[in-house]
PDB file of C-alpha atoms and ligand atoms in Angstrom:
ATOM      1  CA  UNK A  19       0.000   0.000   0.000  1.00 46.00           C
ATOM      2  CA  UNK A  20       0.771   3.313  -0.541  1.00 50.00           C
ATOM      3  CA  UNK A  21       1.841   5.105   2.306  1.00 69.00           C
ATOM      4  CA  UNK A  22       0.914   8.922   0.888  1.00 92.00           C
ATOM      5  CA  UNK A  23      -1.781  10.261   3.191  1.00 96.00           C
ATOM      6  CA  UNK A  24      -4.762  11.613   1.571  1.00 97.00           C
ATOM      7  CA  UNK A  25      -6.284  12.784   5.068  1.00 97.00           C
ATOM      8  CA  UNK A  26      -5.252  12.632   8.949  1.00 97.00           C
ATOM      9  CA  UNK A  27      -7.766  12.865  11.638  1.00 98.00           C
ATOM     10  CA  UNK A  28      -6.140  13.675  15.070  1.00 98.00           C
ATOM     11  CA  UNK A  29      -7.405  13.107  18.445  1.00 98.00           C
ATOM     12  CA  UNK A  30     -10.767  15.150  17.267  1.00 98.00           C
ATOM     13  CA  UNK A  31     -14.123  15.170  19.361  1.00 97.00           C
ATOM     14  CA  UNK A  32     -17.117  17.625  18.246  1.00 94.00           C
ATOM     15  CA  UNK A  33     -20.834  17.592  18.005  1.00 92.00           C
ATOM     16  CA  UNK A  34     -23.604  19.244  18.059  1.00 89.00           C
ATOM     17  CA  UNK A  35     -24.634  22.462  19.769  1.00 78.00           C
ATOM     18  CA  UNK A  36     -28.917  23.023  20.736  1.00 73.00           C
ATOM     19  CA  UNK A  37     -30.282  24.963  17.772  1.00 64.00           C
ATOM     20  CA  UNK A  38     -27.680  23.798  15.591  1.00 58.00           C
ATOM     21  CA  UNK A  39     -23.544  23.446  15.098  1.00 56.00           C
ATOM     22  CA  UNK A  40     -21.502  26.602  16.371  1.00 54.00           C
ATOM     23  CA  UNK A  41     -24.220  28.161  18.178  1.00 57.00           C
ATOM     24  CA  UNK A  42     -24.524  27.826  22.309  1.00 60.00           C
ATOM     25  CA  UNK A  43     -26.460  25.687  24.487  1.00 67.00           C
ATOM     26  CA  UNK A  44     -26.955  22.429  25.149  1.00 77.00           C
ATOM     27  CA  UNK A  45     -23.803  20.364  23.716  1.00 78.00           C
ATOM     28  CA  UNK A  46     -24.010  16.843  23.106  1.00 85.00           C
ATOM     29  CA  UNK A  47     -20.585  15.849  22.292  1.00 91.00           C
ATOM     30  CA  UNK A  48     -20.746  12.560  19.655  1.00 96.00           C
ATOM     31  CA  UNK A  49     -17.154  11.623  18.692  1.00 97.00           C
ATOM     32  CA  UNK A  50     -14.837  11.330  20.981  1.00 97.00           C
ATOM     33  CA  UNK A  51     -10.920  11.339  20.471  1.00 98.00           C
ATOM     34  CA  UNK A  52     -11.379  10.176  16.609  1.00 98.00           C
ATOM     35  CA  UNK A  53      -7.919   8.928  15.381  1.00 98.00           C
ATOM     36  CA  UNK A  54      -6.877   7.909  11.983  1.00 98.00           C
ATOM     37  CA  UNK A  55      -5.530   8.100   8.554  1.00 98.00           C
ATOM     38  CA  UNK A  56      -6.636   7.878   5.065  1.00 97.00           C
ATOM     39  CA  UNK A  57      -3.742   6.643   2.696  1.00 96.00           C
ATOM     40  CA  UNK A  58      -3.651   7.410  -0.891  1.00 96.00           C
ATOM     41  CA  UNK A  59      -5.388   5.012  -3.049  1.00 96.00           C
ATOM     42  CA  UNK A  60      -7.061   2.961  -0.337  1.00 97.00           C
ATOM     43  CA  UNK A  61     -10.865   2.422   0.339  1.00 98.00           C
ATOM     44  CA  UNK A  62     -11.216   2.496   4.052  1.00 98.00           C
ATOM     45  CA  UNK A  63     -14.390   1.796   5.491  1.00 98.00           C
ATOM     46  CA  UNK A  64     -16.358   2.904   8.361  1.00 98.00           C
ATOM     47  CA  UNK A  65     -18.692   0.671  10.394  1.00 97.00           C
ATOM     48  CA  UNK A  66     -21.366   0.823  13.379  1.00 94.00           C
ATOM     49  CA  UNK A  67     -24.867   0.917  14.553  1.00 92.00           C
ATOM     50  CA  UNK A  68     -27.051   3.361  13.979  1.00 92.00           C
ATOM     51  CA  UNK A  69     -26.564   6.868  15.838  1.00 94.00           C
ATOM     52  CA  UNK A  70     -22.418   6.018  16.299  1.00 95.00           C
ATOM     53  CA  UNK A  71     -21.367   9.377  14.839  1.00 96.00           C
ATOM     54  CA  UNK A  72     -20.286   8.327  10.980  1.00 96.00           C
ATOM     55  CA  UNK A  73     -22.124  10.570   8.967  1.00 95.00           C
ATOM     56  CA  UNK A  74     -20.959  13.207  12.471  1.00 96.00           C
ATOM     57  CA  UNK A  75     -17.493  12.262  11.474  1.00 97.00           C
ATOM     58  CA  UNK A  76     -18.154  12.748   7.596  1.00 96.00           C
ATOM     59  CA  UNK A  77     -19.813  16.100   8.565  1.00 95.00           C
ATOM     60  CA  UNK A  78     -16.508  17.189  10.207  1.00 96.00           C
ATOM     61  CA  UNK A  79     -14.328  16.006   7.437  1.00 96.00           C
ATOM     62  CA  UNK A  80     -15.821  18.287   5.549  1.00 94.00           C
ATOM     63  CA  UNK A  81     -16.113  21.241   7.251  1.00 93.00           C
ATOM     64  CA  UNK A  82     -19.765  21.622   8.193  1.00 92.00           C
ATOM     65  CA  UNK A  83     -19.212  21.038  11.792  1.00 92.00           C
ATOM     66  CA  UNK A  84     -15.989  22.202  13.299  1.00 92.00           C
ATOM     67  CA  UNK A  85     -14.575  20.028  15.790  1.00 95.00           C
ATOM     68  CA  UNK A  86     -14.168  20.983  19.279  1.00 94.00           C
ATOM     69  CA  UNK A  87     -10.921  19.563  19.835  1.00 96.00           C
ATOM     70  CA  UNK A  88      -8.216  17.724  17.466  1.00 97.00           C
ATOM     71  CA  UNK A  89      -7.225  18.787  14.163  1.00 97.00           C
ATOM     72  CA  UNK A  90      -8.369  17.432  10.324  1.00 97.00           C
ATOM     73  CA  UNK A  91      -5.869  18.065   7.684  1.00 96.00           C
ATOM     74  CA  UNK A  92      -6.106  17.579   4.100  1.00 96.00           C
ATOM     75  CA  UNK A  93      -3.624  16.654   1.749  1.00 96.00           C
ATOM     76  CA  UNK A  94      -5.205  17.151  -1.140  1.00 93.00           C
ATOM     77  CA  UNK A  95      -8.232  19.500  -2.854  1.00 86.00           C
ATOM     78  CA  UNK A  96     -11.221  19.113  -0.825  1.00 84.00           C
ATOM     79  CA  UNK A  97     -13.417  15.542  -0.921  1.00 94.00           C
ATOM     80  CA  UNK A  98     -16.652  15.244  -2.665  1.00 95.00           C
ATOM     81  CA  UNK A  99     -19.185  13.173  -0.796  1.00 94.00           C
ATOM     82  CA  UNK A 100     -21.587  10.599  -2.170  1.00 93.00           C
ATOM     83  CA  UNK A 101     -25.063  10.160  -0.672  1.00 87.00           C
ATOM     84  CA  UNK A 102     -27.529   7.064  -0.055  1.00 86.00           C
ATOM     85  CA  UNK A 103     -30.517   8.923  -1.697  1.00 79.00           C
ATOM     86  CA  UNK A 104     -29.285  10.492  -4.819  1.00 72.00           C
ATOM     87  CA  UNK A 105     -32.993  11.272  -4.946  1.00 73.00           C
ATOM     88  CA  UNK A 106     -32.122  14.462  -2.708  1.00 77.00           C
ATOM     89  CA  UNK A 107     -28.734  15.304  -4.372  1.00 79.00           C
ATOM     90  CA  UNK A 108     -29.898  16.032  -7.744  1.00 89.00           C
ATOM     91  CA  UNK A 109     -31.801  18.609  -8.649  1.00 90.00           C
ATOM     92  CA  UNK A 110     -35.040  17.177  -9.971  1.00 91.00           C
ATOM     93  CA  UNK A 111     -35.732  20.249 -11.749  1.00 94.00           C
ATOM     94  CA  UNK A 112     -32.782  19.825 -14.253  1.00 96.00           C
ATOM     95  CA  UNK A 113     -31.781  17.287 -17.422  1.00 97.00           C
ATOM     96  CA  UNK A 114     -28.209  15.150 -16.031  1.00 97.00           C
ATOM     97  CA  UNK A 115     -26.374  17.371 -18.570  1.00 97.00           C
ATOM     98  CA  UNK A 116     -26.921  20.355 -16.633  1.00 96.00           C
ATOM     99  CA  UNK A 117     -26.514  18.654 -13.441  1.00 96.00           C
ATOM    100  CA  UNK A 118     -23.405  17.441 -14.616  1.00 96.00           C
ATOM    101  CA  UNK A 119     -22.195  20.790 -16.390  1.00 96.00           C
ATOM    102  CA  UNK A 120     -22.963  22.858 -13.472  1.00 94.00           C
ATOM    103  CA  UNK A 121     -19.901  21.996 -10.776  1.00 92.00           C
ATOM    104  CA  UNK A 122     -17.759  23.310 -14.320  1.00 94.00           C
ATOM    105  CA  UNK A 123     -20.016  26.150 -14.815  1.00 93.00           C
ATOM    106  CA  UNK A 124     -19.436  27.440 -11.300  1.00 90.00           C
ATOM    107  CA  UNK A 125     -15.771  26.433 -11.365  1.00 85.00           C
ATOM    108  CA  UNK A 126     -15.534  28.699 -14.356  1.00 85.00           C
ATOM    109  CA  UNK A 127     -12.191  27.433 -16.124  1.00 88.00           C
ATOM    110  CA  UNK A 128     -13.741  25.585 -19.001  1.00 93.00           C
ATOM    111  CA  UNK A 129     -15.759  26.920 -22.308  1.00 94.00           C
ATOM    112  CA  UNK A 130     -19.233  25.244 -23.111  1.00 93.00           C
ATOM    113  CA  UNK A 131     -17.551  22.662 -25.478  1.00 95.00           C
ATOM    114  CA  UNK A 132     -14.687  22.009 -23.353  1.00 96.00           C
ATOM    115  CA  UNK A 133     -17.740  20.981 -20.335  1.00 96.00           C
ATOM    116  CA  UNK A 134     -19.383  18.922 -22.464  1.00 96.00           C
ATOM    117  CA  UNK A 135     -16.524  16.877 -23.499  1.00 97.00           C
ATOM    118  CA  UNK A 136     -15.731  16.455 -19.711  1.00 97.00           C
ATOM    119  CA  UNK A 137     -19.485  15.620 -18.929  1.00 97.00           C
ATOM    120  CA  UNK A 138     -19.882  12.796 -21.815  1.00 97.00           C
ATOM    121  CA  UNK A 139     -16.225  11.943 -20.692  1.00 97.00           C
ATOM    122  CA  UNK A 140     -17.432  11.241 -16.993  1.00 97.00           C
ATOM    123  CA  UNK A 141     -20.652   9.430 -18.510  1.00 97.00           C
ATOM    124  CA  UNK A 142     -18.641   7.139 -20.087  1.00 97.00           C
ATOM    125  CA  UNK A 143     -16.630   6.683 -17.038  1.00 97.00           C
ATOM    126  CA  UNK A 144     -19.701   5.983 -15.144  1.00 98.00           C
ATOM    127  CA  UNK A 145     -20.979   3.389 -17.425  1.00 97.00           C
ATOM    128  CA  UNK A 146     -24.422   5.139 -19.068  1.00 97.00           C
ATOM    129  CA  UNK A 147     -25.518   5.922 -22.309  1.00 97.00           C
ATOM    130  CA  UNK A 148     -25.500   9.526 -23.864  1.00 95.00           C
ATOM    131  CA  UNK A 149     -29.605   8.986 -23.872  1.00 96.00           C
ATOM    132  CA  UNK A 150     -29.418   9.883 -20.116  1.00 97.00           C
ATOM    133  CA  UNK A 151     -27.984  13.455 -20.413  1.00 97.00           C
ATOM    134  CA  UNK A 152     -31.478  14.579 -21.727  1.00 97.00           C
ATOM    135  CA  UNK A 153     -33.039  12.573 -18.949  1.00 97.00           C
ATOM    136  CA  UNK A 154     -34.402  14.462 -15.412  1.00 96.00           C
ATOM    137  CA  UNK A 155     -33.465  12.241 -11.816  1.00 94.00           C
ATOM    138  CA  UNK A 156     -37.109  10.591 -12.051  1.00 93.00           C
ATOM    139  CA  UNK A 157     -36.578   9.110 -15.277  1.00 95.00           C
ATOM    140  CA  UNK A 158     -33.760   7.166 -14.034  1.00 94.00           C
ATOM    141  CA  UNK A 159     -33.463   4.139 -12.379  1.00 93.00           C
ATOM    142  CA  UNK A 160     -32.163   3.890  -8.550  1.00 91.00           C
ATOM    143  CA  UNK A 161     -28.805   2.325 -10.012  1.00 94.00           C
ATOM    144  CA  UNK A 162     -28.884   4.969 -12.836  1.00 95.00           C
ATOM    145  CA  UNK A 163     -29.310   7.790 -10.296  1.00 94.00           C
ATOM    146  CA  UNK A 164     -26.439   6.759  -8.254  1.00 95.00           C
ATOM    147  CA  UNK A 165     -24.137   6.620 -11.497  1.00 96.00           C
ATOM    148  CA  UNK A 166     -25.496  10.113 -12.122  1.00 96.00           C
ATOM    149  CA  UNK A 167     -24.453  11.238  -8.451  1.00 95.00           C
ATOM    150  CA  UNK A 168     -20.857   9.853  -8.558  1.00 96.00           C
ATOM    151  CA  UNK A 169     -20.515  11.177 -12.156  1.00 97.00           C
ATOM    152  CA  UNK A 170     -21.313  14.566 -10.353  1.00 95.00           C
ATOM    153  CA  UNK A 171     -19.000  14.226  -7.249  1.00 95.00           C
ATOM    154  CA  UNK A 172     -15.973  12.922 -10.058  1.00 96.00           C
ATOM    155  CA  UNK A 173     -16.624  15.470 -11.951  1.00 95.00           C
ATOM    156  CA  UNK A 174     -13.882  18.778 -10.685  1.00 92.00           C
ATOM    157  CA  UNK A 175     -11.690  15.413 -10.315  1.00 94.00           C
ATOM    158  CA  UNK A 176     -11.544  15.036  -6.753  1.00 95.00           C
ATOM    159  CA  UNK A 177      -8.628  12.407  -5.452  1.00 95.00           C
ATOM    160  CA  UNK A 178     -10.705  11.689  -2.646  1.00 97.00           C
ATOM    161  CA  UNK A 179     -14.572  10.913  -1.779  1.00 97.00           C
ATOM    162  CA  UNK A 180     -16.673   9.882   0.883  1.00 97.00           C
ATOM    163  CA  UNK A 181     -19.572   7.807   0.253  1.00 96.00           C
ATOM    164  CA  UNK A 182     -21.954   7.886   3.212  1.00 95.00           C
ATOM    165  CA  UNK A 183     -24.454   4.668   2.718  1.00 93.00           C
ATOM    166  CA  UNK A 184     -24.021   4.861  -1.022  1.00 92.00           C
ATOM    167  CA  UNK A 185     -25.368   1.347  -1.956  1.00 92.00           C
ATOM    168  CA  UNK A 186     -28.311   0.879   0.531  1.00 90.00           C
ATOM    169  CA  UNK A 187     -31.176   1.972  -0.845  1.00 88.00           C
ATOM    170  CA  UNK A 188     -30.440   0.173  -4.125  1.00 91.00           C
ATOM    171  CA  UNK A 189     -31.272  -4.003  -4.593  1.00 91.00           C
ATOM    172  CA  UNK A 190     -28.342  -6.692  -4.383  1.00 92.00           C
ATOM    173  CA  UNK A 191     -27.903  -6.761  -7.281  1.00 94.00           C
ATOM    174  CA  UNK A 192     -27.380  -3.359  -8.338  1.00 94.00           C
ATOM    175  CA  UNK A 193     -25.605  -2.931  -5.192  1.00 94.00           C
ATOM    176  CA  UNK A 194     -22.723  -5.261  -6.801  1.00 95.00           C
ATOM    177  CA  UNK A 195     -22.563  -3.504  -9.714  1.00 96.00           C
ATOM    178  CA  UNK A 196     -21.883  -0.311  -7.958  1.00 96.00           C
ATOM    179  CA  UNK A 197     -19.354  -1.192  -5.940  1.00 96.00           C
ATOM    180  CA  UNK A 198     -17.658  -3.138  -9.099  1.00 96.00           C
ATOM    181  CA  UNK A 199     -17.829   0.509 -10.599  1.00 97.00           C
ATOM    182  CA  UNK A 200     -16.580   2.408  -7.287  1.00 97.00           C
ATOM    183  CA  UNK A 201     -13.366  -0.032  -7.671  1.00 97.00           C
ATOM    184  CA  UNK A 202     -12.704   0.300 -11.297  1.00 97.00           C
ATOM    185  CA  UNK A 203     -13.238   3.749 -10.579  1.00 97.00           C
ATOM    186  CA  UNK A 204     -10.722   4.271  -7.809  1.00 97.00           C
ATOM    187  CA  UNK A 205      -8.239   2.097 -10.132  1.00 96.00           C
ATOM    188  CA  UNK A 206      -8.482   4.212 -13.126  1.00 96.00           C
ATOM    189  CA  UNK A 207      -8.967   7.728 -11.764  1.00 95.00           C
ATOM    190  CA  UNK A 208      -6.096   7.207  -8.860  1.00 94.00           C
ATOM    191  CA  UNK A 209      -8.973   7.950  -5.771  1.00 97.00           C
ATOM    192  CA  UNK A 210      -9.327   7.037  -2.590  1.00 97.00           C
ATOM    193  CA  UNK A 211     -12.729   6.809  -0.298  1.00 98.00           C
ATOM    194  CA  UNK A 212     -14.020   6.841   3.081  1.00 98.00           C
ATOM    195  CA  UNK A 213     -16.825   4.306   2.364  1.00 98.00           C
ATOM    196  CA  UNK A 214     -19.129   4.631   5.388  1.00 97.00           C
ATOM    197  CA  UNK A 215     -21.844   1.492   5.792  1.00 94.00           C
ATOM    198  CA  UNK A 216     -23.452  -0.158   8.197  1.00 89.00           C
ATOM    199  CA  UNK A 217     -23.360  -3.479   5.873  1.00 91.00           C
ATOM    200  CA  UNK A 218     -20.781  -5.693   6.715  1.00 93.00           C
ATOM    201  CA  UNK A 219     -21.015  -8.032   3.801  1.00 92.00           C
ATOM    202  CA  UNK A 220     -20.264  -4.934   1.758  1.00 93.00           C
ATOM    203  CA  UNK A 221     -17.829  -3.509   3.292  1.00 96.00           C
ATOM    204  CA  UNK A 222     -16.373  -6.925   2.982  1.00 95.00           C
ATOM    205  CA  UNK A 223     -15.993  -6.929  -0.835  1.00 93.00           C
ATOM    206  CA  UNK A 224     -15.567  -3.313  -1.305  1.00 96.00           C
ATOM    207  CA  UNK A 225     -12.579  -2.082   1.602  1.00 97.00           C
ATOM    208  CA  UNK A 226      -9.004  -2.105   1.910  1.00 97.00           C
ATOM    209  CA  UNK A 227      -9.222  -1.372   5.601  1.00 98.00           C
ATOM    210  CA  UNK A 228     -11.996  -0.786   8.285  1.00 98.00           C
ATOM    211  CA  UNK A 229     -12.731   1.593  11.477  1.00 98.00           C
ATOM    212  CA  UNK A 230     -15.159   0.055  13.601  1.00 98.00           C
ATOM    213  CA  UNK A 231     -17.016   3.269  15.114  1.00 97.00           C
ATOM    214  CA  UNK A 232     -18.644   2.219  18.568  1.00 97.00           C
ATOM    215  CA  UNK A 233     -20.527   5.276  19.884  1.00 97.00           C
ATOM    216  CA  UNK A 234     -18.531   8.292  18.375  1.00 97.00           C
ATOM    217  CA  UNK A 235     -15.025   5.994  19.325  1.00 98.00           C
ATOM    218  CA  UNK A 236     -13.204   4.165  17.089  1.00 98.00           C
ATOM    219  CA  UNK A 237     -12.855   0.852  18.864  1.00 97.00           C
ATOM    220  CA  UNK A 238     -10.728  -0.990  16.242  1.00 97.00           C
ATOM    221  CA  UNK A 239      -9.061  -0.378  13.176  1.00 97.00           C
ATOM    222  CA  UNK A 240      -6.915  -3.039  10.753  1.00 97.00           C
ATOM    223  CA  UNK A 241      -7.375  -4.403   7.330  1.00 97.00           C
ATOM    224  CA  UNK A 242     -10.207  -6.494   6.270  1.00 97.00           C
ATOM    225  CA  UNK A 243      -8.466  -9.603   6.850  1.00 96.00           C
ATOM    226  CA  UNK A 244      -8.057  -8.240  10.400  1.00 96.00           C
ATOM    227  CA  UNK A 245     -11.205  -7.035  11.412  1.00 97.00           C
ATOM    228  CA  UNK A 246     -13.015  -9.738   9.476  1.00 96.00           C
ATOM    229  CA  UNK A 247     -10.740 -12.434  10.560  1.00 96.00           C
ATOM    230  CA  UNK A 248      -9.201 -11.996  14.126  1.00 96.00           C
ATOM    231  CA  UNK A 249     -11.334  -9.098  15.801  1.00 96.00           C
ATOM    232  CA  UNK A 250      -9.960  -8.346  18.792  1.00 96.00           C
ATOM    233  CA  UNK A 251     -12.664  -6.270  20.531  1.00 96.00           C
ATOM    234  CA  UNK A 252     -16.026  -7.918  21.800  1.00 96.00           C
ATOM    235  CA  UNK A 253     -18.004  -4.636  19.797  1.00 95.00           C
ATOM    236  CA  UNK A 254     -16.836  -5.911  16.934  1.00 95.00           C
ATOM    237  CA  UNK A 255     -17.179  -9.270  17.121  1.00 95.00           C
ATOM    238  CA  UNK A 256     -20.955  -8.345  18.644  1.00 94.00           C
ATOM    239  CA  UNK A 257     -21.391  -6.746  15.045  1.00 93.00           C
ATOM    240  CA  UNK A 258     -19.777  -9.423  13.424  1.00 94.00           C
ATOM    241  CA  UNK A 259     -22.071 -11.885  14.672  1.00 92.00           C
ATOM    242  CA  UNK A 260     -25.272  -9.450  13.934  1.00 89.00           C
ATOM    243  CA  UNK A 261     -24.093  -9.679  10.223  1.00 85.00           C
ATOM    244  CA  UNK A 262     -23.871 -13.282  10.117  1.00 78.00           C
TER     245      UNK A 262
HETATM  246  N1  ATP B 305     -27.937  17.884  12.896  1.00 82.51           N
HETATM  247  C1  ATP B 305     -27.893  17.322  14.110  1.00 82.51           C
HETATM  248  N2  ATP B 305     -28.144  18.033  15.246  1.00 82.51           N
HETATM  249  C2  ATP B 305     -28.082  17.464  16.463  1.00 82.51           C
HETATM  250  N3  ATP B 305     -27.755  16.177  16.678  1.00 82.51           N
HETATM  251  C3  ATP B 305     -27.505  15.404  15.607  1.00 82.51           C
HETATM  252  C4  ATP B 305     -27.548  15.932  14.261  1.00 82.51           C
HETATM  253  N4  ATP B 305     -27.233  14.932  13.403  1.00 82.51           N
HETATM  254  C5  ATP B 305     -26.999  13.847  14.156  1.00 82.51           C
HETATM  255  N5  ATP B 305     -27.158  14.118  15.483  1.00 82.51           N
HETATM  256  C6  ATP B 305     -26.948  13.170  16.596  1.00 82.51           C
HETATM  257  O1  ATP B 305     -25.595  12.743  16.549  1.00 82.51           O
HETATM  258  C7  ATP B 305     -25.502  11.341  16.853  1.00 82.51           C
HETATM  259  C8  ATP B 305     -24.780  10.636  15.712  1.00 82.51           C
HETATM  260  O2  ATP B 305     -25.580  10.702  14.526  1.00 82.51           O
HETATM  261  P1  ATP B 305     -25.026  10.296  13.078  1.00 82.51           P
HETATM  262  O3  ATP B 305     -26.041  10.738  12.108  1.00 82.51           O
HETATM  263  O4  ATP B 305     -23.647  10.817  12.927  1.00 82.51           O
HETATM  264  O5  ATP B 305     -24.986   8.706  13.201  1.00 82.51           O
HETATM  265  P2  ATP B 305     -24.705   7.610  12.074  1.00 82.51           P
HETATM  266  O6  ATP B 305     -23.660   6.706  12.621  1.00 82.51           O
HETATM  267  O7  ATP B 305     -24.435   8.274  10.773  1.00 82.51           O
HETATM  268  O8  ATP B 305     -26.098   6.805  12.033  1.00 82.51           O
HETATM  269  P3  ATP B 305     -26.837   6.090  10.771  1.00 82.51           P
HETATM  270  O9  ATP B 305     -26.154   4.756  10.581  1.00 82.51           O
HETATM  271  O10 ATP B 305     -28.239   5.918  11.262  1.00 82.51           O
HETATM  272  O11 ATP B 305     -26.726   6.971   9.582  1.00 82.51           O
HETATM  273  C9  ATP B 305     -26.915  10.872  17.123  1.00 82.51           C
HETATM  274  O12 ATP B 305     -27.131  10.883  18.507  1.00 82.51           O
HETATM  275  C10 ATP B 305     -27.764  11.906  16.428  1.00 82.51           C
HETATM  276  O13 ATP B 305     -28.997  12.025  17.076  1.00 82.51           O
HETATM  277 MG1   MG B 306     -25.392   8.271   8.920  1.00 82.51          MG
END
């Protein structure tokens, strides 16, 4: 593996304050002393129950909550995220060549032909036809739609992304196929991921290495074979067990 850090995440705790992040009142602090690194190339995931803090910790990673102690430094241009409901990341209101075209419009480096060769470009990447530029969200299928929302988080050519839940509101089936895409993907365009699930089995197939999150801790860490093979802590072989 290598050892190049995309992101390191030191001894950081944070949460939320009443009436919403940086404001005061009522605290309830939900990760505590969060520890790790991200290595270049590598798709580490993150795993635990409900309520643990991941989508907290993906929050802080990218700025939207600040933490309250510890420090979160990037080593490369900032991540892109990928959601479980692309549903409510695309704009329903637009065709997928606008969404697409629009991080590049904002960006503001590229003339119109220039975008559209990086949007069909990206399309290809992402496995759909050029039929679905002219398409809106709700004329896609779920697996479609997810294509669509990683073509739109690759599309500034981030080297890193998180992908909070990104396969579970789609069938087994499709599920497979996008994770066999996430891999090519991270093999051809040099990326890394934070690949946050709750499933086991897919974490599993998809990961490199694992955190195991137990109540805004991380509890473990190790590679695959590690965590899937000789946990050491009872949390995660309690999890374990609950995936059998
Ligand atoms: N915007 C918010 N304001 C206040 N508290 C929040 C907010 N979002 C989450 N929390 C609280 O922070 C804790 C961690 O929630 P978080 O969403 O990070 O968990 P999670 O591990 O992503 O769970 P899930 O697997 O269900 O997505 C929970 O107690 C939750 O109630
Ligand atoms: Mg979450």
């Amino acid at each position: 593996m290598n050892e190049e850090l995309v992101l390191s995440v030191s001894h950081v705790s944070g949460g939320y304050h009443e009436g919403g992040p940086f404001r005061k009142g009522t605290y309830q602090e939900v990760l505590h002393d969060v520890t790790f690194d991200v290595h270049h190339g590598e798709i580490l995931g993150l795993v635990g129950e409900s309520g643990t803090g991941k989508s907290t910790l993906s929050r802080a990673i990218l700025g939207i909550i600040k933490p309250d102690q510890g420090t979160i430094t990037h080593y490369t241009k900032r991540p892109q995220m990928i959601f479980q409901d692309p549903y409510s990341s695309l704009n329903p209101a637009y065709t997928v060549e606008w969404i697409l075209e629009e991080p590049l419009r904002i960006y503001g480096k590229y003339d119109g032909p220039e975008r559209k060769r990086r949007v069909r470009d990206m399309l290809k990447r992402v496995e759909l036809p050029e039929e679905v530029l002219a398409a809106k969200p709700s004329e896609l299928s779920g697996g479609q739609r997810q294509r669509v929302s990683i073509a739109t988080a690759l599309i500034q050519r981030p080297r890193f992304l998180i992908a909070d839940e990104p396969v579970s509101a789609l069938d087994v089936t499709i599920q497979a196929q996008i994770l066999k895409l996430l891999r090519q993907l991270r093999d051809e365009l040099d990326l890394s991921y934070l690949f946050i699930s709750h499933d086991l089995n897919v974490v599993y197939q998809l990961c490199d290495r694992v955190l195991v999150m137990k109540s805004g801790r991380i509890v473990e860490q190790g590679t695959v074979e590690d965590i899937f093979d000789h946990p050491k802590e009872d949390y995660t072989k309690q999890l374990l067990a609950a995936a059998e």
